Short mmCIF file of C-alpha atoms in Angstrom, two decimals:
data_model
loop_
_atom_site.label_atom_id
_atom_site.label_comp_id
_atom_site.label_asym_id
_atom_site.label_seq_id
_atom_site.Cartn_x
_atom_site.Cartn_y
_atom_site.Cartn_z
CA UNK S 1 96.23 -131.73 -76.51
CA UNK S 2 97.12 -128.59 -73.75
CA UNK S 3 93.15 -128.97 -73.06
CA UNK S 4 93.31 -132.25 -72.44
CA UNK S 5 95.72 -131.90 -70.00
CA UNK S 6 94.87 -128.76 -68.19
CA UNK S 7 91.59 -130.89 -68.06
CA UNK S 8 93.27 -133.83 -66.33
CA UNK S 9 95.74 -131.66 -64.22
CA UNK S 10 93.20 -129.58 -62.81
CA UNK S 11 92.68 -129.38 -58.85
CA UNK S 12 89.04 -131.59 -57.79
CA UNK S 13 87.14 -128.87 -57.07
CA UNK S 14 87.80 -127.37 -60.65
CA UNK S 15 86.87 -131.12 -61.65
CA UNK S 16 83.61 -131.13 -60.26
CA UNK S 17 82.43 -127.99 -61.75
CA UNK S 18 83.90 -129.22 -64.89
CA UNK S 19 81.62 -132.60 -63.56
CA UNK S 20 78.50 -130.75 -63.39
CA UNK S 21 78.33 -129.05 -66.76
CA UNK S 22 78.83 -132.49 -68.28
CA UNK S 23 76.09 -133.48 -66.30
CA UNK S 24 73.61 -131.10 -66.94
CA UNK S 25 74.68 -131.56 -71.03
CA UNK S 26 73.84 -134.70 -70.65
CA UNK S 27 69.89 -133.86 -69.15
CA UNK S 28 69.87 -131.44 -71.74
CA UNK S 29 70.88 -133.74 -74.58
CA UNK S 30 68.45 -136.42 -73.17
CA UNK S 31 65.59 -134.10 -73.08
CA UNK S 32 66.68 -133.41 -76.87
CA UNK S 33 66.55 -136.80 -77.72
CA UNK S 34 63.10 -137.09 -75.99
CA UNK S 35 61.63 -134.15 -78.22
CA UNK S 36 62.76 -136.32 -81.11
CA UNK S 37 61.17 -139.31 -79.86
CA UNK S 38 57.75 -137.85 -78.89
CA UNK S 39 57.52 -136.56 -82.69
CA UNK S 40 58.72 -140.20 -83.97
CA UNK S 41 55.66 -141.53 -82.47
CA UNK S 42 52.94 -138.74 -83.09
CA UNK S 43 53.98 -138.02 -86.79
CA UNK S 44 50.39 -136.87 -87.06
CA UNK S 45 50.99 -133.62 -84.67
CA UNK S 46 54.08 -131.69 -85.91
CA UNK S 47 53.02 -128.79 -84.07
CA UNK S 48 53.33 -130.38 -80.56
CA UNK S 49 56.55 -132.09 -81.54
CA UNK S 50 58.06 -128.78 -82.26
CA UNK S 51 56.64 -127.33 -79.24
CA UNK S 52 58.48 -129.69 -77.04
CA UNK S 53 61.89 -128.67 -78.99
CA UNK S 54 60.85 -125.29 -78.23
CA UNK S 55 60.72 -125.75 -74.32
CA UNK S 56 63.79 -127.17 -74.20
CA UNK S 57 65.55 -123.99 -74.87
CA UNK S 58 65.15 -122.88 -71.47
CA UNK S 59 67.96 -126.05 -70.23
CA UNK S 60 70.09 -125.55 -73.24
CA UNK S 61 70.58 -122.03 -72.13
CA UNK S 62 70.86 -123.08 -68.44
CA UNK S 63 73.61 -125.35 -69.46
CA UNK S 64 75.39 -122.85 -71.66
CA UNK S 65 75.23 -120.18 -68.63
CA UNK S 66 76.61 -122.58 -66.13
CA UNK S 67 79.63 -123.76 -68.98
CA UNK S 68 80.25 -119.78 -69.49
CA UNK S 69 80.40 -119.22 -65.03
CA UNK S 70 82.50 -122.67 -64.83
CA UNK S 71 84.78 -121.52 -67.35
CA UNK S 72 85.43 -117.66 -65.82
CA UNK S 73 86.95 -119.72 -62.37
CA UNK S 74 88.96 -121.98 -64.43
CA UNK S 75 92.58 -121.13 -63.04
CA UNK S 76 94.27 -122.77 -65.65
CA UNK S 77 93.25 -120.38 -68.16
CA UNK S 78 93.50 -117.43 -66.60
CA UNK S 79 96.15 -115.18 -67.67
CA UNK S 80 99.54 -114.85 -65.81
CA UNK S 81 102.36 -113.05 -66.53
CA UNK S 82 104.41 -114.33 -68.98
CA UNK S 83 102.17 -116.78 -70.65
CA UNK S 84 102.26 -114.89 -73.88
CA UNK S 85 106.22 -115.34 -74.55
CA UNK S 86 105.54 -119.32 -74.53
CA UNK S 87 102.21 -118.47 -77.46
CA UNK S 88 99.98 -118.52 -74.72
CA UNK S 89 97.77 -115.12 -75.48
CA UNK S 90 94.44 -114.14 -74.52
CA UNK S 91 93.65 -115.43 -77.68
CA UNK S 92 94.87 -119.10 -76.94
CA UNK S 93 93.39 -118.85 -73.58
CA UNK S 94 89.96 -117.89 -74.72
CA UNK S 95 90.13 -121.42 -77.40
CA UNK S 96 91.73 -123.63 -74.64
CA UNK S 97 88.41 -122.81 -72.33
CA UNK S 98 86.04 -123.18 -75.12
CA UNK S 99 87.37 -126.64 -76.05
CA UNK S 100 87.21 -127.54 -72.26
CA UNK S 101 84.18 -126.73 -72.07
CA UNK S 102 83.02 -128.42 -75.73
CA UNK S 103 84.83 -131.86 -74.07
CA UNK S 104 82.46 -131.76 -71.30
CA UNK S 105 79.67 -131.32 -73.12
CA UNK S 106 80.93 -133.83 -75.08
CA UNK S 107 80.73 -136.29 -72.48
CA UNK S 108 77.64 -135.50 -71.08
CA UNK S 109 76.07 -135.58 -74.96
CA UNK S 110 77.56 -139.09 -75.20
CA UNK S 111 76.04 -140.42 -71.49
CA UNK S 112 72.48 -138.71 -72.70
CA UNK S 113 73.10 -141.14 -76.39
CA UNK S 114 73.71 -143.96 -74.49
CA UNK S 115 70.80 -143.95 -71.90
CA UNK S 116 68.62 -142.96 -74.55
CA UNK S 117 69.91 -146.17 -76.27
CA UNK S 118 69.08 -148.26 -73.31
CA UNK S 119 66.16 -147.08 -72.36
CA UNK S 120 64.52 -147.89 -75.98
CA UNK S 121 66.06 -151.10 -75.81
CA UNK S 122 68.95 -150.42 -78.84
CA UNK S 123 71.50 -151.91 -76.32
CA UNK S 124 70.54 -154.87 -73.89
CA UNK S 125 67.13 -155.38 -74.40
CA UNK S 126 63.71 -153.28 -73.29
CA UNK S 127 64.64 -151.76 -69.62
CA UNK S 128 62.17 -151.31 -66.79
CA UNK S 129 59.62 -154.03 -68.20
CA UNK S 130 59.44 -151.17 -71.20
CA UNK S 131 57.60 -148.17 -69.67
CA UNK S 132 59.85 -146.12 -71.66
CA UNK S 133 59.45 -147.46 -75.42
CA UNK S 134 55.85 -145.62 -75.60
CA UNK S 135 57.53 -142.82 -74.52
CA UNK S 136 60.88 -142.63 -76.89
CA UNK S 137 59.14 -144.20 -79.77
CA UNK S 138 61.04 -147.47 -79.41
CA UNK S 139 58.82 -149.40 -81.93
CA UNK S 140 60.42 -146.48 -84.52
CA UNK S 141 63.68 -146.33 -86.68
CA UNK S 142 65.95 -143.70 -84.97
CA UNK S 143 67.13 -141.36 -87.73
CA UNK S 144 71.00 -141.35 -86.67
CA UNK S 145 71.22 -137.93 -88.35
CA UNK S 146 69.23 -135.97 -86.34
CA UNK S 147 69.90 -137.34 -83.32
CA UNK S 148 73.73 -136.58 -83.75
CA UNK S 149 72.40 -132.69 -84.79
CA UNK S 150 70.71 -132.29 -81.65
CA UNK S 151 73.32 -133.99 -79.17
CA UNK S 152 75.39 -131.56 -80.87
CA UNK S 153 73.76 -128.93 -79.67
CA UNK S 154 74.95 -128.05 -76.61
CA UNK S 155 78.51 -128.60 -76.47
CA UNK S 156 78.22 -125.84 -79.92
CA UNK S 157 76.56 -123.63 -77.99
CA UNK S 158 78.10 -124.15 -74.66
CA UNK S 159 81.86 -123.44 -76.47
CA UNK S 160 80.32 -120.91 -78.54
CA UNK S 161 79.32 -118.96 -75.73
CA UNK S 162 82.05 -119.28 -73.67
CA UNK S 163 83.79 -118.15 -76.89
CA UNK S 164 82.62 -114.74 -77.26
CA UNK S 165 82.48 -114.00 -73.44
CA UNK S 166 86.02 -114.72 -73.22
CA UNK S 167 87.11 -112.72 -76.19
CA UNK S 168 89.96 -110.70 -75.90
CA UNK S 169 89.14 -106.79 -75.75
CA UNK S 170 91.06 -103.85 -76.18
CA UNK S 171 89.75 -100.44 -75.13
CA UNK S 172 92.24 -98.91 -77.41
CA UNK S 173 90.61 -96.94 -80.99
CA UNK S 174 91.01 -98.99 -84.08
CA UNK S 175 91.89 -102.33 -81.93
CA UNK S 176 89.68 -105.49 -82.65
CA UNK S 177 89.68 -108.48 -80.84
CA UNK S 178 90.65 -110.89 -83.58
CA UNK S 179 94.06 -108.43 -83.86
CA UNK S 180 94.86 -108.81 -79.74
CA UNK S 181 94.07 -112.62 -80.10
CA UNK S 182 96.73 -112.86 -83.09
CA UNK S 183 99.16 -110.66 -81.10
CA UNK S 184 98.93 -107.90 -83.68
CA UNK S 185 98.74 -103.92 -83.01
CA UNK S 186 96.15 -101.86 -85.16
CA UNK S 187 97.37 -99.03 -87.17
CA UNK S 188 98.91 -95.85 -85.26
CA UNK S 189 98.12 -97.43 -81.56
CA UNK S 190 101.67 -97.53 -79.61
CA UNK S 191 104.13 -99.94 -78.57
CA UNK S 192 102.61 -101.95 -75.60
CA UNK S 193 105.09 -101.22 -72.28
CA UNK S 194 107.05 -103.75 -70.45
CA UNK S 195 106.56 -104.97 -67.03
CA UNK S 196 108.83 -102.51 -65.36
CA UNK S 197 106.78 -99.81 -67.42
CA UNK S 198 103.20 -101.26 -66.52
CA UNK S 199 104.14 -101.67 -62.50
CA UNK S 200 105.02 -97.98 -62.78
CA UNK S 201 102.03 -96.48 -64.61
CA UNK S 202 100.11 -98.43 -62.65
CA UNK S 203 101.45 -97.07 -59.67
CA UNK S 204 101.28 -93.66 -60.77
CA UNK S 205 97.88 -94.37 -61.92
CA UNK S 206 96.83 -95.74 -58.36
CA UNK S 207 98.55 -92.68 -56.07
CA UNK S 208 96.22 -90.41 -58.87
CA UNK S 209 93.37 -92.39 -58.19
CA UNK S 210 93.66 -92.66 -54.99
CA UNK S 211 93.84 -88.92 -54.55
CA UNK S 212 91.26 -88.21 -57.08
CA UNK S 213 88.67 -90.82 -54.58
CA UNK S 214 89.53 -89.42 -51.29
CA UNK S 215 86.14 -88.27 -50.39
CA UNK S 216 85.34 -91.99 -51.11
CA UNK S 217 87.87 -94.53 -50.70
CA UNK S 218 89.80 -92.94 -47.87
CA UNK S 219 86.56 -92.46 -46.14
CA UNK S 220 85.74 -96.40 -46.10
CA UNK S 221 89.54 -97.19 -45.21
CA UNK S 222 88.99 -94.70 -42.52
CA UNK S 223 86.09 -96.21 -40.89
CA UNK S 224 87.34 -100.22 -41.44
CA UNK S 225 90.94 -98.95 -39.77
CA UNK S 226 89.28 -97.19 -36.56
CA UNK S 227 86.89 -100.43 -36.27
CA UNK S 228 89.44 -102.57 -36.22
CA UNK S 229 91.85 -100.38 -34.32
CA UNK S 230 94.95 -99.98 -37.34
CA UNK S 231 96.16 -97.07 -38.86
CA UNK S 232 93.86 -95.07 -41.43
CA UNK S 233 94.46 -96.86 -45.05
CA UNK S 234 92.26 -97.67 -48.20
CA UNK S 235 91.24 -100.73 -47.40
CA UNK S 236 88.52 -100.95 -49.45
CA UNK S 237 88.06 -99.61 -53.23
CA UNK S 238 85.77 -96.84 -53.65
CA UNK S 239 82.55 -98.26 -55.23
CA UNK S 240 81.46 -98.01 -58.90
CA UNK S 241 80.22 -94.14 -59.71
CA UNK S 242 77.44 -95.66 -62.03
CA UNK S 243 74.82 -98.07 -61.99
CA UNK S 244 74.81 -101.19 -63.75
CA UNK S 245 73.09 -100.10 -67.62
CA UNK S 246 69.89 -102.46 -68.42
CA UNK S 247 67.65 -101.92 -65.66
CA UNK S 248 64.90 -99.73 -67.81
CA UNK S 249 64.94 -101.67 -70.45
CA UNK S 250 64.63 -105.21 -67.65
CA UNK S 251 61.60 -103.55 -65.99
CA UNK S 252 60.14 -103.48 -69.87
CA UNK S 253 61.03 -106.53 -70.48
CA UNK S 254 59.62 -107.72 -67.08
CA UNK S 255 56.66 -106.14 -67.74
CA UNK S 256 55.84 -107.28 -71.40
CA UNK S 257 56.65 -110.61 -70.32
CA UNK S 258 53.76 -110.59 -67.35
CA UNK S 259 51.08 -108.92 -70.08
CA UNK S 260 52.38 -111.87 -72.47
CA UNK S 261 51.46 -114.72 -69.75
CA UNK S 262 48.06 -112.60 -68.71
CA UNK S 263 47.24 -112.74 -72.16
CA UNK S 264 47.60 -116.69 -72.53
CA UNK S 265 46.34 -117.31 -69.62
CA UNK S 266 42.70 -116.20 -70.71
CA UNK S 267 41.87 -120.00 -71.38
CA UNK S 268 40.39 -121.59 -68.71
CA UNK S 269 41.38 -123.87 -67.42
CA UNK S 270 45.27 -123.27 -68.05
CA UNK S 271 46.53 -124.08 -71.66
CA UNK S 272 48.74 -127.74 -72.01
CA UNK S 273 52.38 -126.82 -72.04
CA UNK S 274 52.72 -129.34 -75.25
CA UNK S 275 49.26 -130.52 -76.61
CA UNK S 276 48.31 -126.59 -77.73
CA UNK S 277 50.73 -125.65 -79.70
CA UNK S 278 49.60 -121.30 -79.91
CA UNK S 279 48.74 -121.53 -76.05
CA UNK S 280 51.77 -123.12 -75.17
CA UNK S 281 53.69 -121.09 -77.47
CA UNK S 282 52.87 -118.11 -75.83
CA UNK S 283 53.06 -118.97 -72.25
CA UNK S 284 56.83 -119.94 -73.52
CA UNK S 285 57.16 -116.91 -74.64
CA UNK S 286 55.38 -114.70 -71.88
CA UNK S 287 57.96 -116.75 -69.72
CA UNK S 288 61.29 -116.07 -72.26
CA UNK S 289 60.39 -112.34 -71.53
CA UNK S 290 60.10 -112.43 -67.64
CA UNK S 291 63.08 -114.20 -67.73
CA UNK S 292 64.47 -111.92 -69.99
CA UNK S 293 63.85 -109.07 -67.91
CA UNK S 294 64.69 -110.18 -64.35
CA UNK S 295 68.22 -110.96 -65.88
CA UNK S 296 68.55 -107.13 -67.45
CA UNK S 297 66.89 -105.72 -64.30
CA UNK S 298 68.70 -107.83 -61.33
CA UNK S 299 72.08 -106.33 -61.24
CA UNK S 300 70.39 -102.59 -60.56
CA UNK S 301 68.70 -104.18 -57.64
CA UNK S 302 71.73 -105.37 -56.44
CA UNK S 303 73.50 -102.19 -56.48
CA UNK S 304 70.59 -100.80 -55.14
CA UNK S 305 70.70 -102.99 -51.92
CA UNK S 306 74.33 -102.18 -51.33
CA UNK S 307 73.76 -98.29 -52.02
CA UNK S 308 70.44 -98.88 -49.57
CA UNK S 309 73.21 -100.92 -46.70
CA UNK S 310 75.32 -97.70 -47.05
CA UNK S 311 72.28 -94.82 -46.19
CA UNK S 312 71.53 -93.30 -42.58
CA UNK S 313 75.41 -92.98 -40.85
CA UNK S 314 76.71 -96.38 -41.33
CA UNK S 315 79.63 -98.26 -39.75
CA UNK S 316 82.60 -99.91 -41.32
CA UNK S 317 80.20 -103.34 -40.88
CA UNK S 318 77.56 -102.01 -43.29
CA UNK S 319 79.86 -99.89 -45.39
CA UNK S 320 81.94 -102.73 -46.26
CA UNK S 321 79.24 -104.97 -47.20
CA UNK S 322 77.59 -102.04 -49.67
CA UNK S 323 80.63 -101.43 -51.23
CA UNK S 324 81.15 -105.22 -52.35
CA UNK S 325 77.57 -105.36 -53.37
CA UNK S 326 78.09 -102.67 -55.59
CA UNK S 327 81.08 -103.27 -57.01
CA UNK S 328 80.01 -107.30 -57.70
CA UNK S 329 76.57 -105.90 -58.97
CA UNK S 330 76.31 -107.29 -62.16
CA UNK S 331 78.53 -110.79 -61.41
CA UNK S 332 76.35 -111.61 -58.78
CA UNK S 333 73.40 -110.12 -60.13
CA UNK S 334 72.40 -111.55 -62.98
CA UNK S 335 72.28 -115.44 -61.13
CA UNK S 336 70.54 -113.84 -59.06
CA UNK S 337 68.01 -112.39 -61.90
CA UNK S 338 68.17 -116.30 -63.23
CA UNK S 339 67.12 -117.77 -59.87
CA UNK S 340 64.70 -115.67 -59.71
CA UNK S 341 63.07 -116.25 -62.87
CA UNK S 342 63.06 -120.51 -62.55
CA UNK S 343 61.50 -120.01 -58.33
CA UNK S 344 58.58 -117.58 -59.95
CA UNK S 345 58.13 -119.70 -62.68
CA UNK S 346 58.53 -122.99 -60.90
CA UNK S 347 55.74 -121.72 -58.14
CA UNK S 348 53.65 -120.23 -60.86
CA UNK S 349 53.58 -123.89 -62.59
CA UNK S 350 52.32 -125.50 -59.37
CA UNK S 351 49.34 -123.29 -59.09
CA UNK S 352 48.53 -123.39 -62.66
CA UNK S 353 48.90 -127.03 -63.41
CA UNK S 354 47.07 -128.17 -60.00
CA UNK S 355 44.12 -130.25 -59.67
CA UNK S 356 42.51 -131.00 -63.63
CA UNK S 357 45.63 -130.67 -65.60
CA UNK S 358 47.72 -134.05 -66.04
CA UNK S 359 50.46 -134.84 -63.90
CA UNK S 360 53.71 -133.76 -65.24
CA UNK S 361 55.82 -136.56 -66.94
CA UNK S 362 59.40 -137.65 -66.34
CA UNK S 363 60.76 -135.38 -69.35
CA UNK S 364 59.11 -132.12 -67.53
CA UNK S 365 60.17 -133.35 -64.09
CA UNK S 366 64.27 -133.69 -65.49
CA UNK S 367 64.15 -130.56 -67.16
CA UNK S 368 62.62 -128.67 -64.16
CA UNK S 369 65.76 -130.38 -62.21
CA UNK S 370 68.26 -129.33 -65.09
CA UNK S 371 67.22 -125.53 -65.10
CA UNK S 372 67.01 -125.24 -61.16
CA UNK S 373 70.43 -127.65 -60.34
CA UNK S 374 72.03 -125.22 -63.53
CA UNK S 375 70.93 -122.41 -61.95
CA UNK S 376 71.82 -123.46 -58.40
CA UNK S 377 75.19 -123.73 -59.80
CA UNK S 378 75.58 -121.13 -61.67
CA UNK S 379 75.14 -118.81 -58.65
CA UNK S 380 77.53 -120.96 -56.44
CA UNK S 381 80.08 -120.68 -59.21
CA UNK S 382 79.72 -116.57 -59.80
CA UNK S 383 79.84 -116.37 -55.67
CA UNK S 384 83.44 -118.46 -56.13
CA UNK S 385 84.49 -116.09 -58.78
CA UNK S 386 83.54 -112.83 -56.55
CA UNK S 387 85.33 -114.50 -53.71
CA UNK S 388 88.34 -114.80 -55.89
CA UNK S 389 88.16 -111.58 -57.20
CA UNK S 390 88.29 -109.66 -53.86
CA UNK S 391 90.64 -112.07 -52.68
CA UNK S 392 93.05 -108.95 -52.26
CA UNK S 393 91.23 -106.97 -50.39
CA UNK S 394 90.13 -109.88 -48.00
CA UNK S 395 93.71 -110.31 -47.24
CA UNK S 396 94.77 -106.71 -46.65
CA UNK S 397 91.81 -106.53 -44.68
CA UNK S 398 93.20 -109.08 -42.46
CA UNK S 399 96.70 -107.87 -42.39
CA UNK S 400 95.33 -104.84 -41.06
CA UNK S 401 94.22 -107.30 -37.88
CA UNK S 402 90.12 -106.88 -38.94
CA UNK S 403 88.81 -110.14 -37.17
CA UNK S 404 87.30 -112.99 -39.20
CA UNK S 405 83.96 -112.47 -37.49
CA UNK S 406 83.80 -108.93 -39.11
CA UNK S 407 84.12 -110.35 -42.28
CA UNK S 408 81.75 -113.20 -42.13
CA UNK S 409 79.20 -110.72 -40.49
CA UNK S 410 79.55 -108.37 -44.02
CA UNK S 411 78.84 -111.36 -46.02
CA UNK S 412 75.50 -112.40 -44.11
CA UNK S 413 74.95 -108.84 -43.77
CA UNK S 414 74.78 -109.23 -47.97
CA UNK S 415 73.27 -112.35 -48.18
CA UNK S 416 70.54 -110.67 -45.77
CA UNK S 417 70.09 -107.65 -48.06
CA UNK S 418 69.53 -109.93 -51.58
CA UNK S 419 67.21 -112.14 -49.67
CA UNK S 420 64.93 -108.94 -48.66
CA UNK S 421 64.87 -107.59 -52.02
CA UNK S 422 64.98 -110.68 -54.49
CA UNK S 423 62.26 -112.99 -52.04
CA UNK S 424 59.34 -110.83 -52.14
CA UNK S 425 60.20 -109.79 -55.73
CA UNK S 426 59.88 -114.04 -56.32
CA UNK S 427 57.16 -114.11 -54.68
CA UNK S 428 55.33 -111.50 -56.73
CA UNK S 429 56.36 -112.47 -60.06
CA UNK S 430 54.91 -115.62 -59.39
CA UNK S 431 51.55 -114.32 -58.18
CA UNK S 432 51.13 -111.93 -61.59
CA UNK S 433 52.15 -114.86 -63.61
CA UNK S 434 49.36 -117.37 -61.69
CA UNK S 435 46.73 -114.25 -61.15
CA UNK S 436 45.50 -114.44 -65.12
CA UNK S 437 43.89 -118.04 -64.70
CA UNK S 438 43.46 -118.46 -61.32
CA UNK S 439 40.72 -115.90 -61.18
#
C-alpha cells in the first residue's frame, strides 16, 4: 500500500521515468510473447524457436538496467533522517523500490498481453486485414501457462535487480545486510551514535580530511576561488586516489568477444540471426562478450578522460571538469560502456545484413528500438542522478559568486572529452565486428 502511494504521489518527472520502464517492459514482454509465437507455428524447428528466446535477453537486460537507474533517482525512497524511527529502514526502502519497480513492469507486461491478444485476433477480431496471425501463430492454441511465465519475466528480474543493488551494506566486520535491513547489530560491533554524535565525527572527520588532502583539494578550491575572484576555499572534493577496478579484465572481455564474432563470421555470406541456430548462437554470444567488456572497461576510460582534462597546467575550467569526471567515473561510465556496445553493434548489423540477407522484420526492428530507447534512458537517468549527487557542490560553487557560464562550460567541456574518447572507440568496435565477413 506505501508503494502504491509513493507511486501516485510522486512529482511528473519521477512519473515519466517510472512511464518509460513500463514501456519498455511492455516491448520486452511483447517480443517474449513473439518468441513463443514463432515456435507455435514452426514446431518442426525447436532450435530457431529457442534462438529467438535467446536474443531477447539483450532487451530484458536493457529493461532491468533502466528499472535499476530509474529506481537510484527515486526521491521517495531515498533515505532521510529520521525515517527509521517511523520502520522506515534501508531495509524497507530497498522493498518499497523493488515493488515500484515490479508494478511498472507489471503494467507494461499487461499492455504487451493485451496487444498480443489483439493482434492475433483473441479480442475484436483479426487486426490489420491479419498480417500478424502468420506471424504470432494465430491459427494456434495459446498455452496460457507459458505465456504468463514469460510476461513474468521482467517485472522478476527488473525487482530482483533493483533488489540486490539497493541492498543495505555495512562496512563494519561481522555485519550482513539482511542484519542492517532488520535493524539488528552483529556480535561485538558498537552502539550506532546519535545525530549530535554523527554531525560531530563527521566534522572531525572532514577538518582531518581536509588537512590530510591539502596538496589536492585545497589546490582545486584555490584555483576555482582566484577564477572567480572569492576567497581561497575547497570548493571542490579532491578526486578519487584509485581507478575504477574492471578495466583489465573489460579489455579481455572486449577482446574475446571480437575473436568470438571473427570466428562466426567465417560463413559467407553472414550467418541468419534466427534460421542457424550454432551461427546465430555464436554471433549472440561474440556480441554478449563485447558488450560485456565495454561495460567492465568504460568507467577506466572515463576516469581516464578526466585525469587526461587535468594534464599540462590547467585552469580552474578544466580542473573542475576532471575532477567530476573522475569522481562520477563509474555512474556515468558504465551507460556510457552500454551505449557504446548497442551504436557498434547496431552499425555492425547494417553492414552485415546489407544487400542478400532478408530485410529485418517488425520483432527485430522493436527490439532494436527497446535496447537503444533503454539505453538512451538509462544514460539520461545516471546523468540526473550525477547532477543530484553534486548538487552540493554546484551550489557552494555558486555561493562563492562562480558564474553560471563557468559551470555550463565544465559540463560541455565533459561532454566534449567522452565524445573524443567513446566515438572513435564506437566506431572501431563496429569495424572489427563487420571486418570478419566483409572481407
Amino acid at each position: 500500500m506505501l508503494a502504491l502511494r509513493l507511486t501516485r504521489a510522486a512529482r511528473p518527472a519521477v512519473q515519466l521515468r517510472r512511464l518509460l520502464v513500463a514501456a519498455a517492459s511492455a516491448g520486452t514482454g511483447f517480443l517474449l510473447l513473439g518468441s513463443l509465437g514463432y515456435a507455435l507455428g514452426h514446431p518442426a524447428t525447436p532450435g530457431a524457436g529457442a534462438l529467438r528466446l535467446a536474443w531477447c535477453l539483450a532487451p530484458l537486460a536493457a529493461t532491468a538496467y533502466l528499472a535499476l537507474a530509474v529506481a537510484r533517482t527515486d526521491p521517495g525512497t531515498r533515505p532521510r533522517p529520521g525515517l527509521s524511527a517511523v520502520g522506515l529502514g534501508p531495509g524497507r526502502l530497498m522493498a518499497i523500490s523493488a515493488l515500484t519497480t515490479a508494478l511498472s513492469c507489471v503494467l507494461g507486461s499487461l499492455v504487451a498481453l493485451m496487444f498480443f491478444l489483439h493482434l492475433r485476433g483473441d479480442i475484436t477480431g483479426m487486426p490489420f486485414d491479419g498480417d500478424g496471425a502468420k506471424l504470432l501463430a494465430a491459427d494456434q492454441p495459446l498455452p496460457v501457462p507459458a505465456a504468463l511465465t514469460l510476461l513474468a519475466l521482467a517485472p522478476a528480474v527488473a525487482s530482483l535487480t533493483v533488489a540486490l543493488a539497493l541492498r543495505p551494506r555495512d562496512g563494519r566486520p561481522g555485519a550482513r545486510w539482511y542484519d542492517t535491513a532488520l535493524g539488528r547489530r552483529p556480535d561485538g560491533a558498537p552502539e550506532p551514535l546519535t545525530d549530535d554524535e554523527s554531525a560531530g565525527e563527521a566534522a572531525f572527520g572532514a577538518g582531518a580530511d581536509a588537512g590530510a588532502d591539502a596538496g589536492a583539494g585545497t589546490t582545486v578550491g584555490a584555483d576555482v576561488a582566484a577564477a572567480v575572484g572569492a576567497p581561497e576555499v575547497v570548493a571542490v572534493p579532491p578526486a578519487p586516489r584509485e581507478a575504477p577496478a574492471g578495466f583489465p579484465w573489460g579489455v579481455a572481455a572486449l577482446a574475446g568477444g571480437l575473436a568470438v564474432q571473427a570466428y562466426a563470421g567465417r560463413v559467407t555470406p553472414a550467418p541468419s540471426l534466427a534460421a542457424l541456430p550454432a551461427e546465430g548462437a555464436a554471433v549472440l554470444a561474440g556480441w554478449m562478450l563485447t558488450a560485456l567488456g565495454l561495460v567492465l572497461a568504460a568507467p577506466g576510460l572515463t576516469y581516464l578522460a578526466g585525469r587526461l582534462l587535468q594534464s599540462a597546467q590547467p585552469g580552474a575550467l578544466r580542473l573542475l571538469a576532471g575532477r567530476v569526471l573522475m569522481a562520477e567515473a563509474t555512474r556515468i561510465g558504465r551507460p556510457l560502456g552500454v551505449l557504446c556496445a548497442v551504436a557498434s553493434a547496431a552499425f555492425a548489423m547494417t553492414v552485415l545484413y546489407d544487400g542478400s540477407a532478408p530485410p529485418f522484420g517488425p520483432l527485430t526492428l522493436l527490439g532494436t528500438l527497446v535496447v537503444a530507447g533503454c539505453t538512451l534512458a538509462t544514460l539520461l537517468t545516471a546523468a540526473v542522478e550525477a547532477r543530484q549527487t553534486r548538487a552540493d557542490t554546484t551550489a557552494a560553487l555558486l555561493r562563492l559568486g562562480a558564474p553560471a557560464t563557468m559551470l555550463r562550460g565544465a559540463a560541455a567541456l565533459r561532454a566534449a572529452a567522452l565524445l573524443a574518447v567513446f566515438g572513435p572507440l564506437t566506431l572501431l568496435i563496429a569495424y572489427l565486428s563487420a571486418l570478419p565477413t566483409s572481407r
